[in-house]
Coordinates of C-alpha atoms in Angstrom, one line a residue:
X121 CA 0.1 -0.2 0.1
X122 CA 1.0 3.6 -0.4
X123 CA 1.8 5.6 2.6
X124 CA -1.5 8.2 3.6
X125 CA 0.4 10.9 4.6
X126 CA 4.4 12.0 3.5
X127 CA 5.7 14.7 5.9
X128 CA 9.4 15.8 5.8
X129 CA 10.3 17.2 9.5
X130 CA 13.8 17.2 9.9
X131 CA 16.7 16.7 8.2
X132 CA 18.3 14.0 10.4
X133 CA 17.2 10.3 11.4
X134 CA 14.5 10.1 13.3
X135 CA 14.6 8.0 16.2
X136 CA 11.7 7.9 18.6
X137 CA 8.0 8.6 17.9
X138 CA 5.1 9.5 20.5
X139 CA 1.4 9.7 19.6
X140 CA -0.4 11.8 21.6
X141 CA -3.5 9.9 22.9
X142 CA -5.2 13.2 23.8
X143 CA -5.0 15.4 21.1
X144 CA -3.8 14.6 17.4
X145 CA -0.2 15.5 18.0
X146 CA 2.7 13.7 17.2
X147 CA 6.0 14.0 19.7
X148 CA 9.2 13.0 17.5
X149 CA 13.0 13.3 18.3
X150 CA 15.9 13.2 16.0
X151 CA 19.4 12.1 16.4
X152 CA 20.5 15.4 17.2
X153 CA 18.4 16.0 20.6
X154 CA 15.4 18.1 18.6
X155 CA 12.2 16.9 20.2
X156 CA 9.3 18.5 18.0
X157 CA 5.8 18.6 18.4
X158 CA 3.6 18.3 14.8
X159 CA 0.0 18.5 14.2
X160 CA -1.1 15.1 12.4
X161 CA -3.9 16.7 10.7
X162 CA -1.8 19.2 8.7
X163 CA 1.6 18.2 9.2
X164 CA 2.7 21.5 10.0
X165 CA 5.9 21.5 12.9
X166 CA 4.7 23.9 15.7
X167 CA 7.0 23.6 18.6
X168 CA 10.2 22.4 19.5
X169 CA 11.9 21.4 23.2
X170 CA 15.2 23.3 24.2
X171 CA 18.1 22.0 26.3
X172 CA 18.3 18.6 25.3
X173 CA 22.2 18.0 24.2
X174 CA 23.0 14.9 22.3
X175 CA 20.5 12.1 20.9
X176 CA 17.0 11.6 22.6
X177 CA 16.5 7.8 23.9
X178 CA 12.9 7.7 25.2
X179 CA 10.1 9.7 25.1
X180 CA 7.1 9.3 27.1
X181 CA 3.4 11.1 27.3
X182 CA 1.6 11.8 30.5
X183 CA -1.6 10.3 31.2
X184 CA -3.5 13.6 30.7
X185 CA -1.3 14.5 27.9
X186 CA 0.1 18.0 29.5
X187 CA 3.6 16.7 30.3
X188 CA 5.8 14.8 28.3
X189 CA 9.4 13.3 29.7
X190 CA 12.3 12.8 27.5
X191 CA 15.6 10.9 28.2
X192 CA 18.9 11.6 26.3
X193 CA 22.3 10.2 26.3
X194 CA 23.4 12.9 28.4
X195 CA 22.0 10.5 31.1
X196 CA 19.5 13.7 32.3
X197 CA 15.7 13.1 32.3
X198 CA 13.7 16.3 31.6
X199 CA 9.9 17.0 31.9
X200 CA 8.2 19.4 29.6
X201 CA 4.8 21.0 29.3
X202 CA 3.4 20.3 26.0
X203 CA 0.9 23.3 25.8
X204 CA 1.9 26.3 23.4
X205 CA 4.8 27.5 26.0
X206 CA 6.9 24.2 26.2
X207 CA 9.1 25.2 28.7
X208 CA 11.2 22.7 31.4
X209 CA 9.2 21.8 34.1
X210 CA 11.7 19.3 35.7
X211 CA 15.4 17.8 35.1
X212 CA 17.1 15.1 37.0
X213 CA 20.5 13.7 36.4
X214 CA 20.5 10.0 36.6
X215 CA 23.6 8.1 37.3
X216 CA 23.1 5.3 34.9
X217 CA 22.3 5.2 31.0
X218 CA 18.7 5.8 30.3
X219 CA 16.9 3.4 28.0
X220 CA 13.1 4.1 28.7
X221 CA 11.2 6.6 30.2
X222 CA 7.5 5.5 31.5
X223 CA 4.8 7.5 33.6
X224 CA 3.5 5.5 36.4
X225 CA -0.3 6.6 35.9
X226 CA -1.5 4.6 39.2
X227 CA 0.2 7.7 41.2
X228 CA -1.4 10.4 42.1
X229 CA 0.6 13.7 41.6
X230 CA 0.3 15.9 44.3
X231 CA 1.4 19.4 44.6
X232 CA 4.5 20.9 46.7
X233 CA 2.0 22.5 49.1
X234 CA -0.1 18.8 49.8
X235 CA 3.3 16.8 49.8
X236 CA 4.3 19.4 53.2
X237 CA 1.2 18.9 54.6
X238 CA 1.3 15.4 54.6
X239 CA 4.6 15.0 55.9
X240 CA 4.4 17.2 58.8
X241 CA 1.1 15.6 59.5
X242 CA 3.2 12.0 59.3
X243 CA 5.6 13.6 61.8
X244 CA 3.2 14.7 64.5
X245 CA 1.3 11.4 64.2
X246 CA 4.7 9.6 65.0
X247 CA 5.8 11.7 67.8
X248 CA 5.1 10.5 71.6
X249 CA 2.6 12.1 73.3
X250 CA 4.2 13.7 76.5
X251 CA 3.0 12.4 79.6
X252 CA 1.6 15.2 81.8
X253 CA 3.6 15.4 84.8
X254 CA 2.5 15.8 88.4
X255 CA 3.9 19.0 90.3
X256 CA 5.5 17.7 93.2
X257 CA 4.7 19.4 96.6
X258 CA 8.3 19.4 98.2
X259 CA 8.4 23.4 98.0
X260 CA 5.1 23.6 99.7
X261 CA 5.8 20.7 102.3
X262 CA 9.1 22.5 103.2
X263 CA 7.4 26.0 103.4
X264 CA 4.9 24.6 106.2

């Protein structure tokens, strides 16, 4: 069969493709570290994710489609937002070579305030309750 669409989107070989399960978008990475976002309806490349050095090893899209995780040969895992700004949200250095990045969709994403409140609550629950001590009546007895 003949291809349905034929798009030339990069001069370099494309190593990884990730189709969005939320919107008709395609994310792809070439061997030069360029990660780009494309509209599959029109074939128009409308965004690139900056700050990646070297080839990309893996691309993964979050459950809601709002974030994309990218792992590269530079041993950094980067998380970007997929909206119009495509700004970097997180970056983490891992000490070994990354072969694949996946999202844990079962885990709830807590905000930092919720995490701090939970940690404070856990600390208070683990503390021993101070026993109320009876005041000694030595002074009163000595004074009489």
